[in-house]
Coordinates of C-alpha atoms in Angstrom, one line a residue:
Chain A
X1 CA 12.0 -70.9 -40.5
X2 CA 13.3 -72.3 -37.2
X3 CA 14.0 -76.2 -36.8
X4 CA 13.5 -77.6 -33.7
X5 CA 15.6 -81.1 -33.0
X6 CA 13.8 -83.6 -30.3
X7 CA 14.6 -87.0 -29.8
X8 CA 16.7 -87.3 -33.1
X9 CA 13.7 -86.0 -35.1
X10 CA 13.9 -82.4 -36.7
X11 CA 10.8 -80.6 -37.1
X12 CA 10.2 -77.1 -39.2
X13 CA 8.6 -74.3 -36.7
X14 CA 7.2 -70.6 -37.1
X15 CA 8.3 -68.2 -34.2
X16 CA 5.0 -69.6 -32.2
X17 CA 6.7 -73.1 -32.3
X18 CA 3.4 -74.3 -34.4
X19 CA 4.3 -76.8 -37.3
X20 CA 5.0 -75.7 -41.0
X21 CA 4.2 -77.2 -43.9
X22 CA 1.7 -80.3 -44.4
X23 CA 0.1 -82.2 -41.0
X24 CA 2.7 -85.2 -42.3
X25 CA 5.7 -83.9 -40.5
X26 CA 3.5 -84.7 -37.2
X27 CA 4.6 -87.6 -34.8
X28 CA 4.4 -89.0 -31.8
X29 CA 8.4 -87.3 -31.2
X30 CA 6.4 -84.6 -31.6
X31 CA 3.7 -84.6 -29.2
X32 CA 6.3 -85.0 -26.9
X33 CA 8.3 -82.2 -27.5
X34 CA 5.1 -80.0 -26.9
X35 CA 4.5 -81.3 -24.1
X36 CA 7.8 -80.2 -22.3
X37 CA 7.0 -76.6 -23.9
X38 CA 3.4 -76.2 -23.1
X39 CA 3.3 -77.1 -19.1
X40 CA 2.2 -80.6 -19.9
X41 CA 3.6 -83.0 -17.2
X42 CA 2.7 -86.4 -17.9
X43 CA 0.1 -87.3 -21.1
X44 CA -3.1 -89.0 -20.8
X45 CA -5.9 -90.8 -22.4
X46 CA -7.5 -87.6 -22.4
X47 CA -4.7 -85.5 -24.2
X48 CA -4.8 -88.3 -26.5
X49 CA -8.4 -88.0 -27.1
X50 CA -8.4 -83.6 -27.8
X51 CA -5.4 -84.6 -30.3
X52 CA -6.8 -87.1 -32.2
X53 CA -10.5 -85.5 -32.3
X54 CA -8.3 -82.0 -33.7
X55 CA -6.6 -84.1 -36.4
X56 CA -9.9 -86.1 -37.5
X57 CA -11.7 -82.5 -37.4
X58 CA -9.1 -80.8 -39.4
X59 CA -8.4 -83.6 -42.0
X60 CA -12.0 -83.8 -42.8
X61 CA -13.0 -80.3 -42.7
X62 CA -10.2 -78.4 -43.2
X63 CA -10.4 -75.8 -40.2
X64 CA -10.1 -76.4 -36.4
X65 CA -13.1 -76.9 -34.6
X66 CA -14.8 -73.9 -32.8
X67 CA -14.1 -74.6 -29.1
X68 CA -17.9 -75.5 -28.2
X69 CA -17.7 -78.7 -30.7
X70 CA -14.0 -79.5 -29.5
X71 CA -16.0 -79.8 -26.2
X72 CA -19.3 -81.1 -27.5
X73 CA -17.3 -84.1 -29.4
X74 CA -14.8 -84.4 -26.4
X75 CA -17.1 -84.3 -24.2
X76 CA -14.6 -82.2 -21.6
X77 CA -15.7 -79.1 -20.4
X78 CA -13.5 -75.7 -21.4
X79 CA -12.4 -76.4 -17.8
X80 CA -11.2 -79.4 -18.4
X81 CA -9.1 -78.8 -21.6
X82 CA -7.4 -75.6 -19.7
X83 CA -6.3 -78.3 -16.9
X84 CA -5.1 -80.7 -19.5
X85 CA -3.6 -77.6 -21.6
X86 CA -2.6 -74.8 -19.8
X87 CA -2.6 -72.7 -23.3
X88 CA -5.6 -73.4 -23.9
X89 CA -7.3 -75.5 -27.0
X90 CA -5.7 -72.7 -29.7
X91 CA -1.8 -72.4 -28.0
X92 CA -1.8 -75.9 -26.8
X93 CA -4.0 -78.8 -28.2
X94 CA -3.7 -77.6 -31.8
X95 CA 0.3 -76.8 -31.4
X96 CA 0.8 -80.1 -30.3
X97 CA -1.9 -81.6 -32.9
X98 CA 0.2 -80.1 -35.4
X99 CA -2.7 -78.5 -36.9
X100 CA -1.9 -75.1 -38.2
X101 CA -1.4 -71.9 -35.9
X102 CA -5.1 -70.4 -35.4
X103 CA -5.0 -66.9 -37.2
X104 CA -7.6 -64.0 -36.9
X105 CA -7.6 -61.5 -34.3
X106 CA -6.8 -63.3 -31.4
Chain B
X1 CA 21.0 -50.8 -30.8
X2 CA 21.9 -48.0 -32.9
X3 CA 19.8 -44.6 -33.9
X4 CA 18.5 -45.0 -37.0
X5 CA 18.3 -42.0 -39.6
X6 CA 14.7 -41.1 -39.6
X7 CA 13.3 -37.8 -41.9
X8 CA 10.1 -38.8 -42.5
X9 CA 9.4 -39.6 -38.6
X10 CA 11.8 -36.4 -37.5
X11 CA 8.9 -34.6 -39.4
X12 CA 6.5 -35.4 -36.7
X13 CA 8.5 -33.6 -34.0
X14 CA 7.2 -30.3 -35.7
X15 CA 3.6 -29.1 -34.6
X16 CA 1.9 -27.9 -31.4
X17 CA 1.0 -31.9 -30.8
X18 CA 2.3 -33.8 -28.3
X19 CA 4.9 -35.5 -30.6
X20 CA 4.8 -39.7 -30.3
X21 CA 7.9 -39.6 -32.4
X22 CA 9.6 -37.2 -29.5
X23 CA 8.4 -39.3 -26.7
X24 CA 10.4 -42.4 -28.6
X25 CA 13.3 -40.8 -28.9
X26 CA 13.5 -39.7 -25.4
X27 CA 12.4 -43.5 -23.9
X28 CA 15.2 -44.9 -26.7
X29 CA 17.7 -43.3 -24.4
X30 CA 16.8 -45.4 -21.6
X31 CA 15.5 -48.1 -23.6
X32 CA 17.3 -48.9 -26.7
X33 CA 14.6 -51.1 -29.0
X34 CA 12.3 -48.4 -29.3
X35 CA 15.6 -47.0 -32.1
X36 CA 14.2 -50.4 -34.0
X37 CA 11.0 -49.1 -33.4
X38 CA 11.4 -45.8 -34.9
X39 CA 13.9 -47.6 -37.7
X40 CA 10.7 -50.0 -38.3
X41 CA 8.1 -47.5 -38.8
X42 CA 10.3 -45.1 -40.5
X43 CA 10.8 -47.9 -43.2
X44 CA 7.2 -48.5 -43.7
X45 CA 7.0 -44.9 -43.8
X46 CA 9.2 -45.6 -46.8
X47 CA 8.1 -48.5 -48.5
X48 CA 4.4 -47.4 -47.5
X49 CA 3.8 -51.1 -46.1
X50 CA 3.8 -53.2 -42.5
X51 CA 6.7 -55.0 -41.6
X52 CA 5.0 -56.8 -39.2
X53 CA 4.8 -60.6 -39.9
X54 CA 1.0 -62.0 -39.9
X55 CA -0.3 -63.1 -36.6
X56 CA 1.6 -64.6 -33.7
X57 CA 0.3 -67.0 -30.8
X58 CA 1.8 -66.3 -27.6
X59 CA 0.3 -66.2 -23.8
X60 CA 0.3 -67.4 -20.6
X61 CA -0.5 -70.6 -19.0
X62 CA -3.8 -71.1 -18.2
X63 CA -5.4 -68.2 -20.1
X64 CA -6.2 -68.3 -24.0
X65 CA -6.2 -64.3 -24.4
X66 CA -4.6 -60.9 -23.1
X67 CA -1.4 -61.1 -25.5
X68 CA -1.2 -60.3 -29.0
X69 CA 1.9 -62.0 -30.4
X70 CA 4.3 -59.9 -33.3
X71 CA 6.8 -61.0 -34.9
X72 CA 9.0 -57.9 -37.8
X73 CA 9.7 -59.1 -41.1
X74 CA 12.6 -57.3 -40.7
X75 CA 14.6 -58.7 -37.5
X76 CA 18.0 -58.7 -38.6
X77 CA 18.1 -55.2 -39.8
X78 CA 15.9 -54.4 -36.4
X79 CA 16.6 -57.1 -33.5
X80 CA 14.8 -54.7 -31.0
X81 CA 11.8 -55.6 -32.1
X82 CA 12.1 -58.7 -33.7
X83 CA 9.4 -60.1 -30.7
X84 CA 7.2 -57.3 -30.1
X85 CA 4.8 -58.9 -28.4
X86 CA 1.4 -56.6 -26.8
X87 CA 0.2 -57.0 -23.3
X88 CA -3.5 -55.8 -22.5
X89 CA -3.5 -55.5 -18.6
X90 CA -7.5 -54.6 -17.7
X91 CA -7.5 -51.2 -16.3
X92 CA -9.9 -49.9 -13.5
X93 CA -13.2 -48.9 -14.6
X94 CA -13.6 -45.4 -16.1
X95 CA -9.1 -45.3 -15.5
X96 CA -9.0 -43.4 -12.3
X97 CA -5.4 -44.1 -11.3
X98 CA -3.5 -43.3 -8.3
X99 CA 0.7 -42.2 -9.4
X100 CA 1.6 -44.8 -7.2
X101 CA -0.1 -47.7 -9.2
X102 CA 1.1 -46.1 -12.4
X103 CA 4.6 -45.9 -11.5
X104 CA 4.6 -49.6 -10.0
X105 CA 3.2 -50.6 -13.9
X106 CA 5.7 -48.2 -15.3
X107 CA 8.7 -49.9 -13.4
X108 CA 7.7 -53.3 -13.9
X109 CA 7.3 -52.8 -17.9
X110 CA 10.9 -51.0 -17.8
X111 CA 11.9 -54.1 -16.4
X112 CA 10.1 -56.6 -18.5
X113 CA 9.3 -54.5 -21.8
X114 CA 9.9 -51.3 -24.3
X115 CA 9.0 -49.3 -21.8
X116 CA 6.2 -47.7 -24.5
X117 CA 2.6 -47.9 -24.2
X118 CA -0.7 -47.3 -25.2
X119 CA -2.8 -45.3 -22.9
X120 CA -5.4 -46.8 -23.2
X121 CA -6.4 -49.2 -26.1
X122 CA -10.1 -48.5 -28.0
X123 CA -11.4 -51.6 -25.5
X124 CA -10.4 -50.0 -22.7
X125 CA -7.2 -52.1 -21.8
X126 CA -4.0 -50.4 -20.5
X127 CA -1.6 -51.6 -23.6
X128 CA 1.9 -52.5 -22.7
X129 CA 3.3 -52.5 -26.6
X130 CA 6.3 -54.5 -27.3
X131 CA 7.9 -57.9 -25.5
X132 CA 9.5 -61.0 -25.8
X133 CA 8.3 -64.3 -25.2
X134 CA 10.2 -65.5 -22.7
X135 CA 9.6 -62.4 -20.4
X136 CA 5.7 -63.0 -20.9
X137 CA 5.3 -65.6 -18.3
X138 CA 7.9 -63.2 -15.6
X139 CA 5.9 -60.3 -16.7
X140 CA 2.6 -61.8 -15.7
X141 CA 3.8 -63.3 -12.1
X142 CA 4.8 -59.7 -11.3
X143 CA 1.8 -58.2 -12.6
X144 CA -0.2 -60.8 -10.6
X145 CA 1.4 -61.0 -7.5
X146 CA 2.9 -57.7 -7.2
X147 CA 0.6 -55.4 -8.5
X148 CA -2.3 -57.4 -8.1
X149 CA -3.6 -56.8 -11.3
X150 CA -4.6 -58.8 -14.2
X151 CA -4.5 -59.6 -18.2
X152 CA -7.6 -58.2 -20.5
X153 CA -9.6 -59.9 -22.8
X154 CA -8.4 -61.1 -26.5
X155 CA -9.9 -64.0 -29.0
X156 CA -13.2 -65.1 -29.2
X157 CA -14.3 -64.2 -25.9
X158 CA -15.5 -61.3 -23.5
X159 CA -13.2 -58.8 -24.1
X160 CA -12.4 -56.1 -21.3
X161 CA -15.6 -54.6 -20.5
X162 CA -15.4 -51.0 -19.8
X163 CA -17.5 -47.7 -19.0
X164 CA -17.8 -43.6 -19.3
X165 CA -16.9 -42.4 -15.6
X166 CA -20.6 -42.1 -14.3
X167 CA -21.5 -41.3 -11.2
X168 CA -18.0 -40.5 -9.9
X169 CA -17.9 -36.9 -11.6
X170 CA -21.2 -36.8 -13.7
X171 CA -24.6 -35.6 -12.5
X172 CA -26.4 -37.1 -15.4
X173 CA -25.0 -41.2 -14.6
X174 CA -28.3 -42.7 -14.2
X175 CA -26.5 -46.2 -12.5
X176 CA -23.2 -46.4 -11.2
X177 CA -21.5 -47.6 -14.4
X178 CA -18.4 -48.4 -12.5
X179 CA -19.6 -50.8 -10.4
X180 CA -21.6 -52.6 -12.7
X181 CA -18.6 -52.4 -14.8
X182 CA -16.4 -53.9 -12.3
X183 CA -19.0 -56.3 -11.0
X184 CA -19.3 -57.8 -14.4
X185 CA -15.9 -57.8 -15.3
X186 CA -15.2 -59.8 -12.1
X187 CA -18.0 -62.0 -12.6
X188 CA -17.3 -63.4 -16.1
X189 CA -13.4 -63.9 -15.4
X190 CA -13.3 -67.5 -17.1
X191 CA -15.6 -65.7 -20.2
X192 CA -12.8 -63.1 -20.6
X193 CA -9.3 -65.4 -20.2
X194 CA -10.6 -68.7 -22.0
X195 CA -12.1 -67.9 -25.4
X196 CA -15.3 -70.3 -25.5
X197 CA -17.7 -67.8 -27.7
X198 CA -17.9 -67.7 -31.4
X199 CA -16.3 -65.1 -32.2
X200 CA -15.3 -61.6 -30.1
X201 CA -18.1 -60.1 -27.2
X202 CA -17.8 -56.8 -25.7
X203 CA -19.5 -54.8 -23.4
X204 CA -19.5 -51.0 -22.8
X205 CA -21.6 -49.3 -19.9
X206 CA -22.8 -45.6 -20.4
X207 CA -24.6 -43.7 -17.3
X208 CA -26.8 -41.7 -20.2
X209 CA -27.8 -41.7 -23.6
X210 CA -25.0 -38.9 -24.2
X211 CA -22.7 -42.6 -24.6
X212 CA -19.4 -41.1 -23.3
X213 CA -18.2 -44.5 -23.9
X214 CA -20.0 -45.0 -27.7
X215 CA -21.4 -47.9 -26.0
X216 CA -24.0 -48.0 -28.6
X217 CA -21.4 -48.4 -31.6
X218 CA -18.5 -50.4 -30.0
X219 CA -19.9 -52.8 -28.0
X220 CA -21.9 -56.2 -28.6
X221 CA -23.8 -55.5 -25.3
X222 CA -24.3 -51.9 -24.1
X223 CA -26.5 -50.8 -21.0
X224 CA -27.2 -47.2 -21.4
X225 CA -28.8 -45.1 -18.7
X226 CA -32.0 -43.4 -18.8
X227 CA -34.8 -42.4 -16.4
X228 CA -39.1 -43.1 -16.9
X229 CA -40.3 -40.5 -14.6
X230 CA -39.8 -37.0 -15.0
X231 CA -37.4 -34.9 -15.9
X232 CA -36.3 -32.6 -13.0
X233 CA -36.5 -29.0 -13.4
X234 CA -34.8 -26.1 -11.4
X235 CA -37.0 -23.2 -12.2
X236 CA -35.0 -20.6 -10.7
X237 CA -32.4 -22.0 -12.1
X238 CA -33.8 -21.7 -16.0
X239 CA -34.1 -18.1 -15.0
X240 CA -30.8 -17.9 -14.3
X241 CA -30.2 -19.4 -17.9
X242 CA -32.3 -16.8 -19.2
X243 CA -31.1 -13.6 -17.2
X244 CA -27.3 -14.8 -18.7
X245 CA -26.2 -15.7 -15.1
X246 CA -25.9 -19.1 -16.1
X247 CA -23.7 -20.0 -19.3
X248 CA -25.8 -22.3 -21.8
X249 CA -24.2 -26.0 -22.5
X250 CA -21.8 -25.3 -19.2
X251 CA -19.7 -22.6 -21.5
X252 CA -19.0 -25.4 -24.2
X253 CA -19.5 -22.6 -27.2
X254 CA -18.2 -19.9 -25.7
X255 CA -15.1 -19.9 -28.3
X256 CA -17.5 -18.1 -30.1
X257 CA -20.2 -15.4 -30.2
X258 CA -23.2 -16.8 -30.5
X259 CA -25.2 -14.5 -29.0
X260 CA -27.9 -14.3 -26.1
X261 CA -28.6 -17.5 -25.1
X262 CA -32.8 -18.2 -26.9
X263 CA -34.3 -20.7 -24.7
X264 CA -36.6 -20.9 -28.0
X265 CA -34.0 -21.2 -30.4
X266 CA -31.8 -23.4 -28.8
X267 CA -34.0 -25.7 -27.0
X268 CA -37.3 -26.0 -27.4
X269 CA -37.3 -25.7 -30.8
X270 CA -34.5 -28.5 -30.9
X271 CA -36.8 -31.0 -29.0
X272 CA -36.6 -33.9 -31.4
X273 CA -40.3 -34.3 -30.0
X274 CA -41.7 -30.9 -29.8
X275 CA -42.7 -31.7 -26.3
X276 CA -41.1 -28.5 -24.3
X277 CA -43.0 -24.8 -24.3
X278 CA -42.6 -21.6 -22.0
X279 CA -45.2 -20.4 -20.4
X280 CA -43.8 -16.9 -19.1
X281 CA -40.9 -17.7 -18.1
X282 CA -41.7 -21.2 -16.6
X283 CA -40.4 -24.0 -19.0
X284 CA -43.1 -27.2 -18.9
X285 CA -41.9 -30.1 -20.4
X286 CA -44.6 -33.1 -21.2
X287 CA -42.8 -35.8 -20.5
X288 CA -44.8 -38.8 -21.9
X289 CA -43.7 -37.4 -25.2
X290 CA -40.0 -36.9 -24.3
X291 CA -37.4 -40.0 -25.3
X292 CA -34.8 -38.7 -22.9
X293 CA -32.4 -37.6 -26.0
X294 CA -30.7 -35.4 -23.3
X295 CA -30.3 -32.1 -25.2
X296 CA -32.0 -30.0 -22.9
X297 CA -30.2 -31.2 -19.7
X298 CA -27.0 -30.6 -22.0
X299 CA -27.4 -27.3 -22.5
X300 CA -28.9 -26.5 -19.1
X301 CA -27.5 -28.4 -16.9
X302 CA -27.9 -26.2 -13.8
X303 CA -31.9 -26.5 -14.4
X304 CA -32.9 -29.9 -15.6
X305 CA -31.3 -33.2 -14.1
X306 CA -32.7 -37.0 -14.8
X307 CA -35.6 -38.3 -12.9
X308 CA -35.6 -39.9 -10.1
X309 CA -36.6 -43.1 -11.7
X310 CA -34.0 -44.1 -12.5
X311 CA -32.1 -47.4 -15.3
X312 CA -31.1 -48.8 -18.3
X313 CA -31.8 -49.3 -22.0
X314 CA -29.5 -52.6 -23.3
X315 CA -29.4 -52.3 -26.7
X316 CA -27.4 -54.9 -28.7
X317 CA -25.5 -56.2 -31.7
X318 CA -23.3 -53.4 -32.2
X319 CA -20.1 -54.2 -34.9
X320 CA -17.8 -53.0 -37.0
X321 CA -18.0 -53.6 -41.0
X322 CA -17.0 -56.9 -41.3
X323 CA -18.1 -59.2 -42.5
X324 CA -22.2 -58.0 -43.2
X325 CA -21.4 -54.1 -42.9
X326 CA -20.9 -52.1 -39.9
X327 CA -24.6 -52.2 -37.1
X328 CA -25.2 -50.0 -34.5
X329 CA -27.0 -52.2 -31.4
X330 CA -30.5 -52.7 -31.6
X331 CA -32.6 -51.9 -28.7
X332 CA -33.2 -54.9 -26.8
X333 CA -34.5 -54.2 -23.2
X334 CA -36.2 -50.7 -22.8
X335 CA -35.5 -50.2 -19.1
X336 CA -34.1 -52.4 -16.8
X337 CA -33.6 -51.5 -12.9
X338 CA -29.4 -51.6 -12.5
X339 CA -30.0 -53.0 -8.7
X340 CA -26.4 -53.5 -7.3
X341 CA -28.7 -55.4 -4.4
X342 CA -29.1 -58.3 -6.4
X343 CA -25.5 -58.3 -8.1
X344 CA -27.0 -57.2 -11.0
X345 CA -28.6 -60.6 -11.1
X346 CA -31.6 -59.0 -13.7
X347 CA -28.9 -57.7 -16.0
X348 CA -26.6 -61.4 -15.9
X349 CA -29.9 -63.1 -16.7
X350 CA -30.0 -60.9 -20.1
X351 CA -26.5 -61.7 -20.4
X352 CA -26.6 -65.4 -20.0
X353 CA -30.1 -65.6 -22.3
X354 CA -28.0 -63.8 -25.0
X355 CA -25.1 -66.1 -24.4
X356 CA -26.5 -69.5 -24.4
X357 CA -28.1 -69.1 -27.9
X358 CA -25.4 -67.4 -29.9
X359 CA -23.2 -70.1 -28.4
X360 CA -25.7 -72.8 -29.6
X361 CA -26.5 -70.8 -33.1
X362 CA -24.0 -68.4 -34.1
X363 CA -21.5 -69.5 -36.5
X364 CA -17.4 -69.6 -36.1
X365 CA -16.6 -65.8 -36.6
X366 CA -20.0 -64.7 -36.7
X367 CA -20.9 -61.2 -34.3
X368 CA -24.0 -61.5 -32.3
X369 CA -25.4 -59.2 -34.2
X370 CA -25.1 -60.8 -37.5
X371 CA -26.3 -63.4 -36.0
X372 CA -29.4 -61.6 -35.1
X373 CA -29.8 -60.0 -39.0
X374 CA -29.1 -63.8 -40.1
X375 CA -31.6 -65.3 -37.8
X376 CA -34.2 -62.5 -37.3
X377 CA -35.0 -59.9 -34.5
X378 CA -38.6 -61.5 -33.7
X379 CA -36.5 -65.1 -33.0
X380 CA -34.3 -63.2 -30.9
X381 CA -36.7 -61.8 -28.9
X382 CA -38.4 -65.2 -28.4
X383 CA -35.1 -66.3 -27.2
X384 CA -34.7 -63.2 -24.4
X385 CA -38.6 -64.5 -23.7
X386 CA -39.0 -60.5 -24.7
X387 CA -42.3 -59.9 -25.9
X388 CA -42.3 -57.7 -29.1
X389 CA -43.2 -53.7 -28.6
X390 CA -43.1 -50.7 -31.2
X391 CA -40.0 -49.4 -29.7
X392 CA -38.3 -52.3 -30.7
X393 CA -38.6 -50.7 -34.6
X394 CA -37.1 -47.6 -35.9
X395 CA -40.6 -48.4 -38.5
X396 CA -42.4 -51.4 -39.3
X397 CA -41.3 -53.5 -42.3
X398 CA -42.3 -51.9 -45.6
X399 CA -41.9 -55.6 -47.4
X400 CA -45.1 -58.2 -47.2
X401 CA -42.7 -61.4 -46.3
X402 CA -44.3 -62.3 -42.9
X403 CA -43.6 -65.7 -41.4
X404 CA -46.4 -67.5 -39.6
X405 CA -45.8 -70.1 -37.0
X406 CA -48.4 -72.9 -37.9
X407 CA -49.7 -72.8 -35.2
X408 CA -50.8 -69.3 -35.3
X409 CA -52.7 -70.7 -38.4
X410 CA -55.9 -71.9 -38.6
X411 CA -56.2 -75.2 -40.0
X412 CA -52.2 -75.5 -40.2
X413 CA -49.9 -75.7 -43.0
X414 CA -51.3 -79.7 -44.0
X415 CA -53.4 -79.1 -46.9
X416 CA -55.0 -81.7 -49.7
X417 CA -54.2 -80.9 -53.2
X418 CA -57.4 -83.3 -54.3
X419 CA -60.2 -81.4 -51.5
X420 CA -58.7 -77.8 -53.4
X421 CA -59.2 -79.5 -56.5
X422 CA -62.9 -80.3 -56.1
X423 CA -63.7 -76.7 -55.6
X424 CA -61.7 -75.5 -58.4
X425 CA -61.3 -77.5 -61.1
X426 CA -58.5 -77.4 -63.6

């Protein structure tokens, strides 16, 4: 497995750059190393907001949310979450959540 | 990269085939990975297992589809395709192509890729197989600015739609599949390259019940073409059948002798409906009892041609197996008027009825039409505000476990225990 170094923090990748392991090794270092790889120029309340909803969603159930509650509990439009993450909620917001890498065929 | 020894795959040059192990060989000259492809394959050829890791996100900004990421298990022994990432470019409906646009794809993938591809995928797409990630994003300005030609569909979303070749070289396309096709397809961009459904969609376009496409099998939502007035007859032309000047089903058997063509034998006694007779040697057809299964006009196609009437059936809820077993689609809308007037505004509305409760009901991973066995075809219907007909059933339902709405009911579903009690007593 790849390591990625950022700001003095190491983290443990797959080849899709998506976290390994347990959702533990997530930080805020980490967020911002995402952010320079997934066309993310400055963060917002808003990013903040997908990220923590993910992380709440996925600690209590388990799975990432289908993309219709991500925007039901959000409240952002699909639109929306493309402008704030240009990979979409699957390549983007989860990546950077450090949720695991969605699977399926995609 | 180096050749790789490979008997099994040198196997497959032998045969009257067109030989995909041959066409390798000869694009490893130019491009060197596909040796790691044929050094891949010929070891699972071997150890009689992928070596293809599991999954792999990758894209392009602002889309969440159109590239299937892959990563080989292997990547040391093979660097060549240690990314081998897929690239599903939507093709033109029913893939008429002109050499020019071809060899403009063919250059840029020689520039960007392994040069080897898949022509075309079962969806439709044009498949560009095997790239790295870092020439995704180079790859796609190209594509987009150059060649003015976009990703297809992959996730839980519309995948590419696509269609049999209709009207352009059939005489049986009943609508002009390629342009609803491409209408469609242009309409429901955002649908196809930002997964927002629960699971995969598709839709496939067929100009007759023949289903060049399999519309009927492969697709979630497939408009098939039929007629409601008459079927069209040229009764010189069934003479011409009969005298032998004409060669039954276009000369499709002719590999064989099967004898003078028997109008009896081979049509009218094939009706699924019984509803075709001679009289002399002028065929009558009663066309109130027909359901348009096309075997006559495919075996004389010089004499009988589609009305003049003519539509669609939308059938849907097509799917493979998984996970509740494999479903043909399920007739839906009888006929429908394909009116390229309107934009196919008639046919969106079906669409966006469709869409807007399997969004709201259907679960993560769950086809349309599971969600229709889970649910029920009579909610279904409520939801397309389609009232219920007998050619909705293949046969009504041989169990006695009918639902009610209450207030269908007379006196409702509230009922005293104590009233029943002081008519029966225990």
């Amino acid at each position: 497995m790849p390591t990625i170094e950022h700001n003095g923090s190491s983290f443990t990748v797959d080849e899709d750059g998506f976290l390994t392991g347990n959702m533990d090794a997530w930080n805020e270092t980490w967020v911002d190393y995402v952010k320079t790889v997934e066309g993310i120029t400055e963060m917002t309340d808003e990013h903040h907001k997908v990220i923590e909803i993910l992380r709440d969603y996925y600690k209590k159930n388990g799975i990432a949310p289908m993309v219709r509650i991500l925007s039901k509990t959000t409240g952002f439009p699909l639109k929306r979450i493309y402008e704030l993450f240009p990979s979409g909620p699957g390549k983007g917001a989860c990546k950077m959540a450090g949720l695991p890498k969605p699977t399926g065929c995609v | 990269m180096p050749k790789h020894d490979t008997p099994l795959l040198d196997e497959l040059e032998k045969g009257p085939w067109p030989s995909f192990v041959t066409d390798l060989k000869r694009q490893a000259e130019k491009k060197p990975e596909c040796f790691d492809i044929l050094g891949q394959l010929e070891l699972s050829y071997r150890d009689k297992v992928t070596h293809w890791k599991h999954g792999g996100i990758v894209g392009v900004f602002g889309y969440g589809g159109g590239i299937v990421g892959r990563y080989s298990d292997v990547p040391t022994q093979f660097p060549g395709v240690a990314h081998f990432h897929t690239v599903r470019l939507n093709q033109p409906s029913s893939m008429f192509y002109s050499s020019a646009k071809l060899r403009d794809i063919c250059n840029l993938w020689e520039k960007y890729g392994s040069g080897m591809t898949n022509m075309h995928g079962s969806t439709g797409d044009l498949v560009l197989l095997g790239t790295t990630t870092p020439n995704l994003e180079p790859l796609f300005y190209d594509l987009t600015h150059d060649l003015n030609q976009d990703l297809g569909g992959s996730g839980s979303n519309l995948r590419t739609p696509s269609c049999c070749l209709g009207r352009a070289r059939c005489e049986w396309g009943c609508y002009d599949t390629q342009n609803l096709c491409h209408s469609l397809t242009m309409h429901y961009q955002d649908e196809i390259h930002r997964p927002a459904f629960p699971y995969k969609f598709k839709m496939k376009f067929s100009g007759c019940p023949n289903d060049c496409v399999a519309a009927i099998a492969r697709s979630d939502f497939a408009v098939i073409g039929t007629w409601r007035d008459d079927i069209r007859i040229d009764q010189a032309a069934v003479k011409g059948y009969l005298s032998g000047e004409f060669i039954p089903n276009a000369g499709a058997h002719s590999d064989k002798d099967w004898g003078k063509f028997d109008i009896k034998a081979e049509v009218l006694d094939l009706c699924p409906t019984g509803c075709m007779w001679m009289e002399g040697d002028t065929l009558k057809i009663d066309n109130s009892e027909c359901t348009r299964c096309m075997h006559c006009l495919n075996v004389m196609p010089r004499a009988l041609r589609p009305g003049l009437q003519q539509g669609a059936t939308i059938c849907v809820g097509a799917k493979a197996p998984i996970l509740d077993g494999a479903q043909f689609a399920t007739m839906t809308v009888p006929f429908i008027e394909v009116n390229p007037d309107t934009e196919f505004a008639e046919i969106i509305e079906v669409i966006e009825k469709i869409w807007d409760w399997w969004m709201e009901v259907g679960k993560n991973r769950e086809r349309v039409g599971e969600t229709i066995m889970r649910i029920g075809l009579p909610t279904f219907l409520k939801v397309m505000e389609i009232t219920p007909t007998p050619q909705h059933v293949k046969e009504p339902r041989s169990n006695p476990y009918v639902f009610w709405q209450e207030d269908e009911v007379e006196g409702g579903w509230d009922r005293d225990v104590i009233a029943y009690r002081k008519r029966n007593a225990q």
